[in-house]
PDB file of C-alpha atoms in Angstrom:
ATOM      1  CA  UNK A   8     107.541   9.269  -4.749  1.00 82.00           C
ATOM      2  CA  UNK A   9     107.284   5.711  -6.136  1.00 92.00           C
ATOM      3  CA  UNK A  10     104.632   4.242  -3.845  1.00 92.00           C
ATOM      4  CA  UNK A  11     102.735   1.514  -5.652  1.00 93.00           C
ATOM      5  CA  UNK A  12     105.277   1.227  -8.473  1.00 97.00           C
ATOM      6  CA  UNK A  13     106.720  -2.141  -9.506  1.00 98.00           C
ATOM      7  CA  UNK A  14     110.390  -2.255 -10.544  1.00 98.00           C
ATOM      8  CA  UNK A  15     112.592  -4.911 -12.129  1.00 98.00           C
ATOM      9  CA  UNK A  16     116.384  -4.601 -11.816  1.00 98.00           C
ATOM     10  CA  UNK A  17     118.784  -6.865 -13.673  1.00 98.00           C
ATOM     11  CA  UNK A  18     122.154  -7.109 -11.987  1.00 95.00           C
ATOM     12  CA  UNK A  19     120.341  -6.256  -8.773  1.00 94.00           C
ATOM     13  CA  UNK A  20     122.377  -8.490  -6.490  1.00 92.00           C
ATOM     14  CA  UNK A  21     125.467  -6.316  -6.133  1.00 89.00           C
ATOM     15  CA  UNK A  22     127.250  -3.091  -7.054  1.00 89.00           C
ATOM     16  CA  UNK A  23     125.343  -0.320  -8.767  1.00 91.00           C
ATOM     17  CA  UNK A  24     122.294  -2.525  -9.321  1.00 94.00           C
ATOM     18  CA  UNK A  25     121.999  -3.221  -5.613  1.00 93.00           C
ATOM     19  CA  UNK A  26     122.385   0.481  -4.757  1.00 93.00           C
ATOM     20  CA  UNK A  27     119.644   1.336  -7.248  1.00 96.00           C
ATOM     21  CA  UNK A  28     117.381  -1.338  -5.794  1.00 95.00           C
ATOM     22  CA  UNK A  29     117.863   0.182  -2.348  1.00 94.00           C
ATOM     23  CA  UNK A  30     117.041   3.677  -3.606  1.00 95.00           C
ATOM     24  CA  UNK A  31     113.874   2.486  -5.353  1.00 96.00           C
ATOM     25  CA  UNK A  32     112.815   0.517  -2.262  1.00 94.00           C
ATOM     26  CA  UNK A  33     113.244   3.522   0.007  1.00 92.00           C
ATOM     27  CA  UNK A  34     110.940   5.486  -2.298  1.00 94.00           C
ATOM     28  CA  UNK A  35     108.263   2.822  -2.003  1.00 93.00           C
ATOM     29  CA  UNK A  36     108.695   0.641  -5.086  1.00 95.00           C
ATOM     30  CA  UNK A  37     108.141  -3.119  -4.960  1.00 95.00           C
ATOM     31  CA  UNK A  38     111.083  -5.005  -6.456  1.00 96.00           C
ATOM     32  CA  UNK A  39     112.043  -7.979  -8.560  1.00 98.00           C
ATOM     33  CA  UNK A  40     115.811  -8.517  -8.547  1.00 97.00           C
ATOM     34  CA  UNK A  41     117.406 -10.544 -11.339  1.00 98.00           C
ATOM     35  CA  UNK A  42     120.942 -11.950 -11.362  1.00 96.00           C
ATOM     36  CA  UNK A  43     122.802 -15.151 -12.165  1.00 93.00           C
ATOM     37  CA  UNK A  44     124.008 -15.632  -8.604  1.00 92.00           C
ATOM     38  CA  UNK A  45     121.295 -16.767  -6.203  1.00 94.00           C
ATOM     39  CA  UNK A  46     123.417 -16.225  -3.073  1.00 94.00           C
ATOM     40  CA  UNK A  47     123.979 -12.566  -3.964  1.00 93.00           C
ATOM     41  CA  UNK A  48     120.285 -12.088  -4.650  1.00 94.00           C
ATOM     42  CA  UNK A  49     119.371 -13.641  -1.308  1.00 94.00           C
ATOM     43  CA  UNK A  50     121.798 -11.365   0.556  1.00 93.00           C
ATOM     44  CA  UNK A  51     120.490  -8.286  -1.245  1.00 93.00           C
ATOM     45  CA  UNK A  52     116.898  -9.300  -0.584  1.00 93.00           C
ATOM     46  CA  UNK A  53     117.615  -9.764   3.126  1.00 92.00           C
ATOM     47  CA  UNK A  54     118.788  -6.144   3.294  1.00 88.00           C
ATOM     48  CA  UNK A  55     116.070  -4.660   1.131  1.00 89.00           C
ATOM     49  CA  UNK A  56     113.073  -6.226   2.890  1.00 86.00           C
ATOM     50  CA  UNK A  57     113.845  -3.852   5.750  1.00 80.00           C
ATOM     51  CA  UNK A  58     112.915  -0.952   3.465  1.00 73.00           C
ATOM     52  CA  UNK A  59     110.044  -2.358   1.389  1.00 73.00           C
ATOM     53  CA  UNK A  60     107.560  -5.155   1.960  1.00 69.00           C
ATOM     54  CA  UNK A  61     107.837  -6.810  -1.464  1.00 88.00           C
ATOM     55  CA  UNK A  62     111.246  -7.908  -2.708  1.00 94.00           C
ATOM     56  CA  UNK A  63     111.319 -10.964  -4.944  1.00 96.00           C
ATOM     57  CA  UNK A  64     114.180 -12.469  -6.887  1.00 95.00           C
ATOM     58  CA  UNK A  65     114.874 -14.607  -9.930  1.00 97.00           C
ATOM     59  CA  UNK A  66     118.225 -16.295 -10.556  1.00 96.00           C
ATOM     60  CA  UNK A  67     118.779 -16.472 -14.312  1.00 96.00           C
ATOM     61  CA  UNK A  68     121.302 -15.585 -17.004  1.00 96.00           C
ATOM     62  CA  UNK A  69     120.294 -12.508 -19.033  1.00 97.00           C
ATOM     63  CA  UNK A  70     122.785 -13.554 -21.730  1.00 97.00           C
ATOM     64  CA  UNK A  71     121.144 -16.915 -22.427  1.00 95.00           C
ATOM     65  CA  UNK A  72     119.089 -17.405 -25.568  1.00 95.00           C
ATOM     66  CA  UNK A  73     116.053 -18.240 -23.419  1.00 97.00           C
ATOM     67  CA  UNK A  74     116.437 -15.063 -21.337  1.00 97.00           C
ATOM     68  CA  UNK A  75     113.501 -13.118 -22.851  1.00 98.00           C
ATOM     69  CA  UNK A  76     111.082 -15.921 -21.986  1.00 98.00           C
ATOM     70  CA  UNK A  77     112.635 -16.571 -18.573  1.00 98.00           C
ATOM     71  CA  UNK A  78     112.522 -12.902 -17.582  1.00 98.00           C
ATOM     72  CA  UNK A  79     108.953 -12.592 -18.862  1.00 98.00           C
ATOM     73  CA  UNK A  80     107.868 -15.595 -16.776  1.00 98.00           C
ATOM     74  CA  UNK A  81     109.574 -14.164 -13.683  1.00 98.00           C
ATOM     75  CA  UNK A  82     107.775 -10.843 -14.167  1.00 98.00           C
ATOM     76  CA  UNK A  83     104.423 -12.560 -14.656  1.00 98.00           C
ATOM     77  CA  UNK A  84     104.988 -14.630 -11.522  1.00 98.00           C
ATOM     78  CA  UNK A  85     105.847 -11.672  -9.301  1.00 98.00           C
ATOM     79  CA  UNK A  86     103.849  -8.868 -10.933  1.00 98.00           C
ATOM     80  CA  UNK A  87     100.964 -10.428 -12.899  1.00 98.00           C
ATOM     81  CA  UNK A  88      99.314  -7.011 -13.251  1.00 98.00           C
ATOM     82  CA  UNK A  89     102.367  -5.470 -14.882  1.00 98.00           C
ATOM     83  CA  UNK A  90     105.386  -3.330 -14.020  1.00 99.00           C
ATOM     84  CA  UNK A  91     106.317   0.349 -14.163  1.00 99.00           C
ATOM     85  CA  UNK A  92     110.124   0.429 -14.113  1.00 99.00           C
ATOM     86  CA  UNK A  93     112.942  -1.608 -15.660  1.00 99.00           C
ATOM     87  CA  UNK A  94     116.608  -0.995 -14.860  1.00 99.00           C
ATOM     88  CA  UNK A  95     119.117  -3.037 -16.871  1.00 98.00           C
ATOM     89  CA  UNK A  96     122.181  -2.858 -14.641  1.00 96.00           C
ATOM     90  CA  UNK A  97     123.611  -6.313 -15.441  1.00 95.00           C
ATOM     91  CA  UNK A  98     126.947  -5.944 -17.180  1.00 93.00           C
ATOM     92  CA  UNK A  99     130.560  -7.061 -17.493  1.00 92.00           C
ATOM     93  CA  UNK A 100     133.792  -5.531 -18.802  1.00 90.00           C
ATOM     94  CA  UNK A 101     134.683  -8.537 -20.883  1.00 94.00           C
ATOM     95  CA  UNK A 102     138.288  -9.260 -21.855  1.00 95.00           C
ATOM     96  CA  UNK A 103     140.827  -6.457 -21.426  1.00 93.00           C
ATOM     97  CA  UNK A 104     143.747  -5.872 -23.743  1.00 95.00           C
ATOM     98  CA  UNK A 105     144.563  -5.225 -27.427  1.00 95.00           C
ATOM     99  CA  UNK A 106     141.560  -6.409 -29.439  1.00 97.00           C
ATOM    100  CA  UNK A 107     143.512  -8.690 -31.779  1.00 97.00           C
ATOM    101  CA  UNK A 108     144.924 -10.586 -28.811  1.00 97.00           C
ATOM    102  CA  UNK A 109     141.646 -11.254 -26.994  1.00 96.00           C
ATOM    103  CA  UNK A 110     139.781 -14.539 -26.586  1.00 98.00           C
ATOM    104  CA  UNK A 111     136.931 -14.357 -29.117  1.00 98.00           C
ATOM    105  CA  UNK A 112     134.569 -16.345 -26.891  1.00 98.00           C
ATOM    106  CA  UNK A 113     135.067 -13.922 -24.004  1.00 97.00           C
ATOM    107  CA  UNK A 114     134.636 -10.980 -26.382  1.00 98.00           C
ATOM    108  CA  UNK A 115     131.304 -12.368 -27.572  1.00 98.00           C
ATOM    109  CA  UNK A 116     130.250 -13.001 -23.971  1.00 97.00           C
ATOM    110  CA  UNK A 117     130.465  -9.261 -23.250  1.00 96.00           C
ATOM    111  CA  UNK A 118     128.171  -8.573 -26.209  1.00 98.00           C
ATOM    112  CA  UNK A 119     125.773 -11.246 -24.984  1.00 98.00           C
ATOM    113  CA  UNK A 120     125.583  -9.903 -21.422  1.00 97.00           C
ATOM    114  CA  UNK A 121     125.672  -6.176 -22.065  1.00 97.00           C
ATOM    115  CA  UNK A 122     123.777  -5.804 -25.340  1.00 98.00           C
ATOM    116  CA  UNK A 123     121.651  -8.922 -25.771  1.00 98.00           C
ATOM    117  CA  UNK A 124     120.947  -9.011 -22.010  1.00 98.00           C
ATOM    118  CA  UNK A 125     119.611  -5.462 -22.218  1.00 98.00           C
ATOM    119  CA  UNK A 126     117.465  -6.345 -25.229  1.00 99.00           C
ATOM    120  CA  UNK A 127     116.171  -9.516 -23.539  1.00 98.00           C
ATOM    121  CA  UNK A 128     115.045  -7.652 -20.422  1.00 99.00           C
ATOM    122  CA  UNK A 129     113.347  -4.936 -22.472  1.00 99.00           C
ATOM    123  CA  UNK A 130     111.552  -7.427 -24.713  1.00 99.00           C
ATOM    124  CA  UNK A 131     110.254  -9.213 -21.619  1.00 99.00           C
ATOM    125  CA  UNK A 132     109.271  -6.046 -19.771  1.00 99.00           C
ATOM    126  CA  UNK A 133     107.429  -4.046 -22.429  1.00 99.00           C
ATOM    127  CA  UNK A 134     104.263  -6.209 -22.465  1.00 99.00           C
ATOM    128  CA  UNK A 135     104.096  -5.876 -18.669  1.00 99.00           C
ATOM    129  CA  UNK A 136     104.442  -2.087 -18.967  1.00 99.00           C
ATOM    130  CA  UNK A 137     101.655  -1.924 -21.510  1.00 99.00           C
ATOM    131  CA  UNK A 138      99.376  -3.454 -18.869  1.00 98.00           C
ATOM    132  CA  UNK A 139     100.091  -0.418 -16.673  1.00 98.00           C
ATOM    133  CA  UNK A 140      99.605   2.121 -19.440  1.00 98.00           C
ATOM    134  CA  UNK A 141     103.272   3.053 -19.734  1.00 98.00           C
ATOM    135  CA  UNK A 142     106.590   2.819 -17.975  1.00 99.00           C
ATOM    136  CA  UNK A 143     110.216   3.802 -17.591  1.00 99.00           C
ATOM    137  CA  UNK A 144     113.236   1.895 -18.875  1.00 99.00           C
ATOM    138  CA  UNK A 145     116.745   2.817 -17.764  1.00 99.00           C
ATOM    139  CA  UNK A 146     119.663   1.191 -19.570  1.00 98.00           C
ATOM    140  CA  UNK A 147     123.392   1.470 -18.805  1.00 96.00           C
ATOM    141  CA  UNK A 148     125.880   2.704 -21.355  1.00 92.00           C
ATOM    142  CA  UNK A 149     129.025   3.966 -19.662  1.00 83.00           C
ATOM    143  CA  UNK A 150     131.720   3.812 -22.337  1.00 80.00           C
ATOM    144  CA  UNK A 151     129.187   3.878 -25.149  1.00 76.00           C
ATOM    145  CA  UNK A 152     129.913   7.434 -26.285  1.00 82.00           C
ATOM    146  CA  UNK A 153     133.503   7.109 -27.493  1.00 83.00           C
ATOM    147  CA  UNK A 154     136.607   5.009 -27.970  1.00 84.00           C
ATOM    148  CA  UNK A 155     138.127   3.114 -25.036  1.00 85.00           C
ATOM    149  CA  UNK A 156     141.326   1.371 -26.177  1.00 91.00           C
ATOM    150  CA  UNK A 157     141.897  -2.130 -24.750  1.00 92.00           C
ATOM    151  CA  UNK A 158     138.216  -2.416 -23.761  1.00 92.00           C
ATOM    152  CA  UNK A 159     136.845  -3.134 -27.237  1.00 96.00           C
ATOM    153  CA  UNK A 160     134.175  -5.661 -26.207  1.00 96.00           C
ATOM    154  CA  UNK A 161     132.852  -3.353 -23.519  1.00 94.00           C
ATOM    155  CA  UNK A 162     132.610  -0.228 -25.679  1.00 95.00           C
ATOM    156  CA  UNK A 163     131.195  -2.143 -28.640  1.00 96.00           C
ATOM    157  CA  UNK A 164     128.420  -3.567 -26.467  1.00 97.00           C
ATOM    158  CA  UNK A 165     127.693  -0.265 -24.753  1.00 96.00           C
ATOM    159  CA  UNK A 166     127.704   1.622 -28.037  1.00 96.00           C
ATOM    160  CA  UNK A 167     125.072  -0.857 -29.183  1.00 97.00           C
ATOM    161  CA  UNK A 168     123.024  -0.107 -26.069  1.00 98.00           C
ATOM    162  CA  UNK A 169     123.095   3.626 -26.933  1.00 97.00           C
ATOM    163  CA  UNK A 170     121.710   3.001 -30.418  1.00 97.00           C
ATOM    164  CA  UNK A 171     119.199   0.460 -29.126  1.00 98.00           C
ATOM    165  CA  UNK A 172     117.963   2.939 -26.527  1.00 98.00           C
ATOM    166  CA  UNK A 173     117.446   5.741 -29.037  1.00 98.00           C
ATOM    167  CA  UNK A 174     115.766   3.397 -31.521  1.00 98.00           C
ATOM    168  CA  UNK A 175     113.364   2.001 -28.941  1.00 99.00           C
ATOM    169  CA  UNK A 176     112.466   5.504 -27.748  1.00 99.00           C
ATOM    170  CA  UNK A 177     110.737   5.990 -31.097  1.00 98.00           C
ATOM    171  CA  UNK A 178     109.158   2.541 -31.139  1.00 99.00           C
ATOM    172  CA  UNK A 179     107.797   2.763 -27.588  1.00 99.00           C
ATOM    173  CA  UNK A 180     106.606   6.378 -27.514  1.00 98.00           C
ATOM    174  CA  UNK A 181     103.053   5.461 -28.530  1.00 98.00           C
ATOM    175  CA  UNK A 182     102.801   3.239 -25.438  1.00 99.00           C
ATOM    176  CA  UNK A 183     103.927   6.034 -23.080  1.00 99.00           C
ATOM    177  CA  UNK A 184     107.139   4.174 -22.312  1.00 99.00           C
ATOM    178  CA  UNK A 185     110.230   6.361 -21.882  1.00 99.00           C
ATOM    179  CA  UNK A 186     113.678   4.821 -22.251  1.00 99.00           C
ATOM    180  CA  UNK A 187     117.018   6.466 -21.494  1.00 99.00           C
ATOM    181  CA  UNK A 188     120.618   5.337 -21.076  1.00 98.00           C
ATOM    182  CA  UNK A 189     122.828   6.279 -18.144  1.00 97.00           C
ATOM    183  CA  UNK A 190     126.557   6.960 -18.161  1.00 94.00           C
ATOM    184  CA  UNK A 191     127.326   6.291 -14.483  1.00 91.00           C
ATOM    185  CA  UNK A 192     130.898   7.541 -14.378  1.00 84.00           C
ATOM    186  CA  UNK A 193     133.830   5.879 -12.559  1.00 80.00           C
ATOM    187  CA  UNK A 194     132.092   4.057  -9.709  1.00 81.00           C
ATOM    188  CA  UNK A 195     134.154   1.804  -7.442  1.00 75.00           C
ATOM    189  CA  UNK A 196     132.644  -1.601  -8.204  1.00 75.00           C
ATOM    190  CA  UNK A 197     134.052  -4.999  -9.176  1.00 75.00           C
ATOM    191  CA  UNK A 198     134.766  -3.436 -12.602  1.00 78.00           C
ATOM    192  CA  UNK A 199     137.521  -1.372 -10.987  1.00 79.00           C
ATOM    193  CA  UNK A 200     139.000  -4.446  -9.332  1.00 82.00           C
ATOM    194  CA  UNK A 201     138.965  -6.321 -12.654  1.00 81.00           C
ATOM    195  CA  UNK A 202     140.776  -3.447 -14.352  1.00 81.00           C
ATOM    196  CA  UNK A 203     143.428  -3.244 -11.639  1.00 86.00           C
ATOM    197  CA  UNK A 204     143.879  -7.017 -11.726  1.00 88.00           C
ATOM    198  CA  UNK A 205     144.497  -6.795 -15.478  1.00 83.00           C
ATOM    199  CA  UNK A 206     147.503  -4.575 -14.784  1.00 89.00           C
ATOM    200  CA  UNK A 207     149.048  -1.799 -16.895  1.00 86.00           C
ATOM    201  CA  UNK A 208     150.222  -4.269 -19.555  1.00 87.00           C
ATOM    202  CA  UNK A 209     146.666  -5.225 -20.525  1.00 87.00           C
ATOM    203  CA  UNK A 210     144.663  -2.179 -19.429  1.00 85.00           C
ATOM    204  CA  UNK A 211     147.224   0.388 -20.563  1.00 88.00           C
ATOM    205  CA  UNK A 212     149.477   2.494 -18.352  1.00 90.00           C
ATOM    206  CA  UNK A 213     147.356   5.674 -18.367  1.00 89.00           C
ATOM    207  CA  UNK A 214     144.072   3.877 -17.696  1.00 88.00           C
ATOM    208  CA  UNK A 215     145.660   1.777 -14.969  1.00 82.00           C
ATOM    209  CA  UNK A 216     147.103   4.809 -13.177  1.00 87.00           C
ATOM    210  CA  UNK A 217     143.778   6.673 -13.373  1.00 85.00           C
ATOM    211  CA  UNK A 218     142.066   3.651 -11.890  1.00 86.00           C
ATOM    212  CA  UNK A 219     144.560   3.450  -9.039  1.00 83.00           C
ATOM    213  CA  UNK A 220     143.815   7.097  -8.246  1.00 83.00           C
ATOM    214  CA  UNK A 221     140.090   6.380  -8.449  1.00 83.00           C
ATOM    215  CA  UNK A 222     140.425   3.578  -5.911  1.00 82.00           C
ATOM    216  CA  UNK A 223     142.298   5.832  -3.509  1.00 81.00           C
ATOM    217  CA  UNK A 224     139.936   8.809  -3.936  1.00 81.00           C
ATOM    218  CA  UNK A 225     136.733   6.786  -3.874  1.00 79.00           C
ATOM    219  CA  UNK A 226     135.273   7.344  -7.325  1.00 78.00           C
ATOM    220  CA  UNK A 227     131.635   8.264  -7.977  1.00 80.00           C
ATOM    221  CA  UNK A 228     129.344   7.114  -5.151  1.00 85.00           C
ATOM    222  CA  UNK A 229     126.772   4.525  -6.343  1.00 87.00           C
ATOM    223  CA  UNK A 230     124.157   6.701  -4.633  1.00 91.00           C
ATOM    224  CA  UNK A 231     124.796   9.442  -7.201  1.00 91.00           C
ATOM    225  CA  UNK A 232     123.923   7.034  -9.986  1.00 94.00           C
ATOM    226  CA  UNK A 233     120.831   5.956  -8.046  1.00 95.00           C
ATOM    227  CA  UNK A 234     119.698   9.598  -7.853  1.00 96.00           C
ATOM    228  CA  UNK A 235     119.617   9.808 -11.643  1.00 97.00           C
ATOM    229  CA  UNK A 236     117.715   6.524 -11.812  1.00 98.00           C
ATOM    230  CA  UNK A 237     115.134   7.904  -9.385  1.00 98.00           C
ATOM    231  CA  UNK A 238     114.678  10.958 -11.604  1.00 98.00           C
ATOM    232  CA  UNK A 239     114.273   8.867 -14.759  1.00 98.00           C
ATOM    233  CA  UNK A 240     111.901   6.463 -12.989  1.00 98.00           C
ATOM    234  CA  UNK A 241     109.665   9.297 -11.764  1.00 97.00           C
ATOM    235  CA  UNK A 242     106.980  11.374 -13.465  1.00 97.00           C
ATOM    236  CA  UNK A 243     109.384  14.348 -13.454  1.00 97.00           C
ATOM    237  CA  UNK A 244     111.085  12.856 -16.515  1.00 98.00           C
ATOM    238  CA  UNK A 245     107.876  12.156 -18.461  1.00 98.00           C
ATOM    239  CA  UNK A 246     108.374  12.710 -22.174  1.00 98.00           C
ATOM    240  CA  UNK A 247     112.174  12.666 -22.040  1.00 99.00           C
ATOM    241  CA  UNK A 248     113.311   9.616 -23.970  1.00 99.00           C
ATOM    242  CA  UNK A 249     116.075   8.253 -26.166  1.00 98.00           C
ATOM    243  CA  UNK A 250     118.878  10.159 -24.437  1.00 98.00           C
ATOM    244  CA  UNK A 251     122.295   9.262 -22.980  1.00 98.00           C
ATOM    245  CA  UNK A 252     122.574  11.071 -19.648  1.00 98.00           C
ATOM    246  CA  UNK A 253     125.585  11.384 -17.375  1.00 96.00           C
ATOM    247  CA  UNK A 254     125.062  10.882 -13.661  1.00 94.00           C
ATOM    248  CA  UNK A 255     128.089  13.089 -13.014  1.00 91.00           C
ATOM    249  CA  UNK A 256     128.227  15.793 -15.690  1.00 93.00           C
ATOM    250  CA  UNK A 257     124.607  16.573 -16.585  1.00 96.00           C
ATOM    251  CA  UNK A 258     122.253  18.885 -14.684  1.00 96.00           C
ATOM    252  CA  UNK A 259     119.292  16.594 -15.205  1.00 96.00           C
ATOM    253  CA  UNK A 260     117.284  18.237 -12.420  1.00 95.00           C
ATOM    254  CA  UNK A 261     116.699  21.092 -14.860  1.00 97.00           C
ATOM    255  CA  UNK A 262     115.550  18.858 -17.716  1.00 98.00           C
ATOM    256  CA  UNK A 263     111.804  19.312 -17.071  1.00 98.00           C
ATOM    257  CA  UNK A 264     112.185  23.052 -17.737  1.00 97.00           C
ATOM    258  CA  UNK A 265     113.760  22.319 -21.131  1.00 98.00           C
ATOM    259  CA  UNK A 266     111.796  19.236 -22.153  1.00 98.00           C
ATOM    260  CA  UNK A 267     110.798  20.506 -25.615  1.00 97.00           C
ATOM    261  CA  UNK A 268     114.302  21.778 -26.408  1.00 98.00           C
ATOM    262  CA  UNK A 269     115.814  18.455 -25.385  1.00 98.00           C
ATOM    263  CA  UNK A 270     113.366  16.335 -27.336  1.00 98.00           C
ATOM    264  CA  UNK A 271     113.379  18.513 -30.465  1.00 97.00           C
ATOM    265  CA  UNK A 272     117.153  18.418 -30.797  1.00 96.00           C
ATOM    266  CA  UNK A 273     119.988  15.894 -30.699  1.00 96.00           C
ATOM    267  CA  UNK A 274     121.434  17.070 -27.384  1.00 97.00           C
ATOM    268  CA  UNK A 275     122.347  14.137 -25.132  1.00 97.00           C
ATOM    269  CA  UNK A 276     122.646  11.926 -28.214  1.00 96.00           C
ATOM    270  CA  UNK A 277     125.656  10.384 -29.945  1.00 94.00           C
ATOM    271  CA  UNK A 278     126.098  11.746 -33.455  1.00 92.00           C
ATOM    272  CA  UNK A 279     128.467  11.657 -36.430  1.00 91.00           C
ATOM    273  CA  UNK A 280     130.476  14.882 -36.634  1.00 91.00           C
ATOM    274  CA  UNK A 281     130.855  16.404 -40.115  1.00 90.00           C
ATOM    275  CA  UNK A 282     133.614  18.814 -41.197  1.00 93.00           C
ATOM    276  CA  UNK A 283     131.303  21.840 -41.153  1.00 91.00           C
ATOM    277  CA  UNK A 284     130.409  21.055 -37.528  1.00 90.00           C
ATOM    278  CA  UNK A 285     134.008  21.903 -36.651  1.00 91.00           C
ATOM    279  CA  UNK A 286     134.306  24.956 -38.876  1.00 91.00           C
ATOM    280  CA  UNK A 287     135.994  23.299 -41.862  1.00 94.00           C
ATOM    281  CA  UNK A 288     134.894  24.381 -45.348  1.00 89.00           C
ATOM    282  CA  UNK A 289     135.706  21.075 -47.023  1.00 89.00           C
ATOM    283  CA  UNK A 290     133.774  17.815 -47.278  1.00 74.00           C
TER     284      UNK A 290
END
């Protein structure tokens, strides 16, 4: 399915990013894993080399101001002839609690990791995709489609990723580069543990109780998210771009049959709702 393809995954050392790396490897893609933590990358690489011959890694901070250049150099070192796939799975929740009570530096850090880190990886990867005559970019934007009280830094950053993804779909179309955002759903990762550690006082009683139930029931398997990534990384999704797609709620397997309808409408996009859209006759 992906034999001969070259993939870069930020946040590839653990959690969803690691699961996605494994799925891509099993389909034949060569990998470059990027993360801040070298020990996690090394452990992930040790597992993945059993599935694919080429697994390289680069320990760097996607939130740093030098990240675009550092990621570009890592790509050129590992894949001098270019890449086909970029998955931007690096992300953090940021501070949890009422927005006016949060540490401003930690709030900004979430923007830097989630939004700027996504931009940095894309800016570095696009020239390498042009070498291959096109490519696929998959961003992550769970929480980017609505309000999420007490998680203001997270939703602000992910909302930015949604708009960035749709904007770049237009800019990159001429280069045959498709870009889509994924809403992964409630996966049991370190995010869940961070939320539970915050407690009901900071996370909110309802959110905390839902998260406790998620931990007990198992949540969305990371493999389900990886399945959507495989679809978006494959030729089956050619021409579908600029959309926010749910790994849980959307029947994306049927997208190829409705490609023109999807791309000539604002389905799977975030939009402003006007009064007439809800049947009101006032403005």
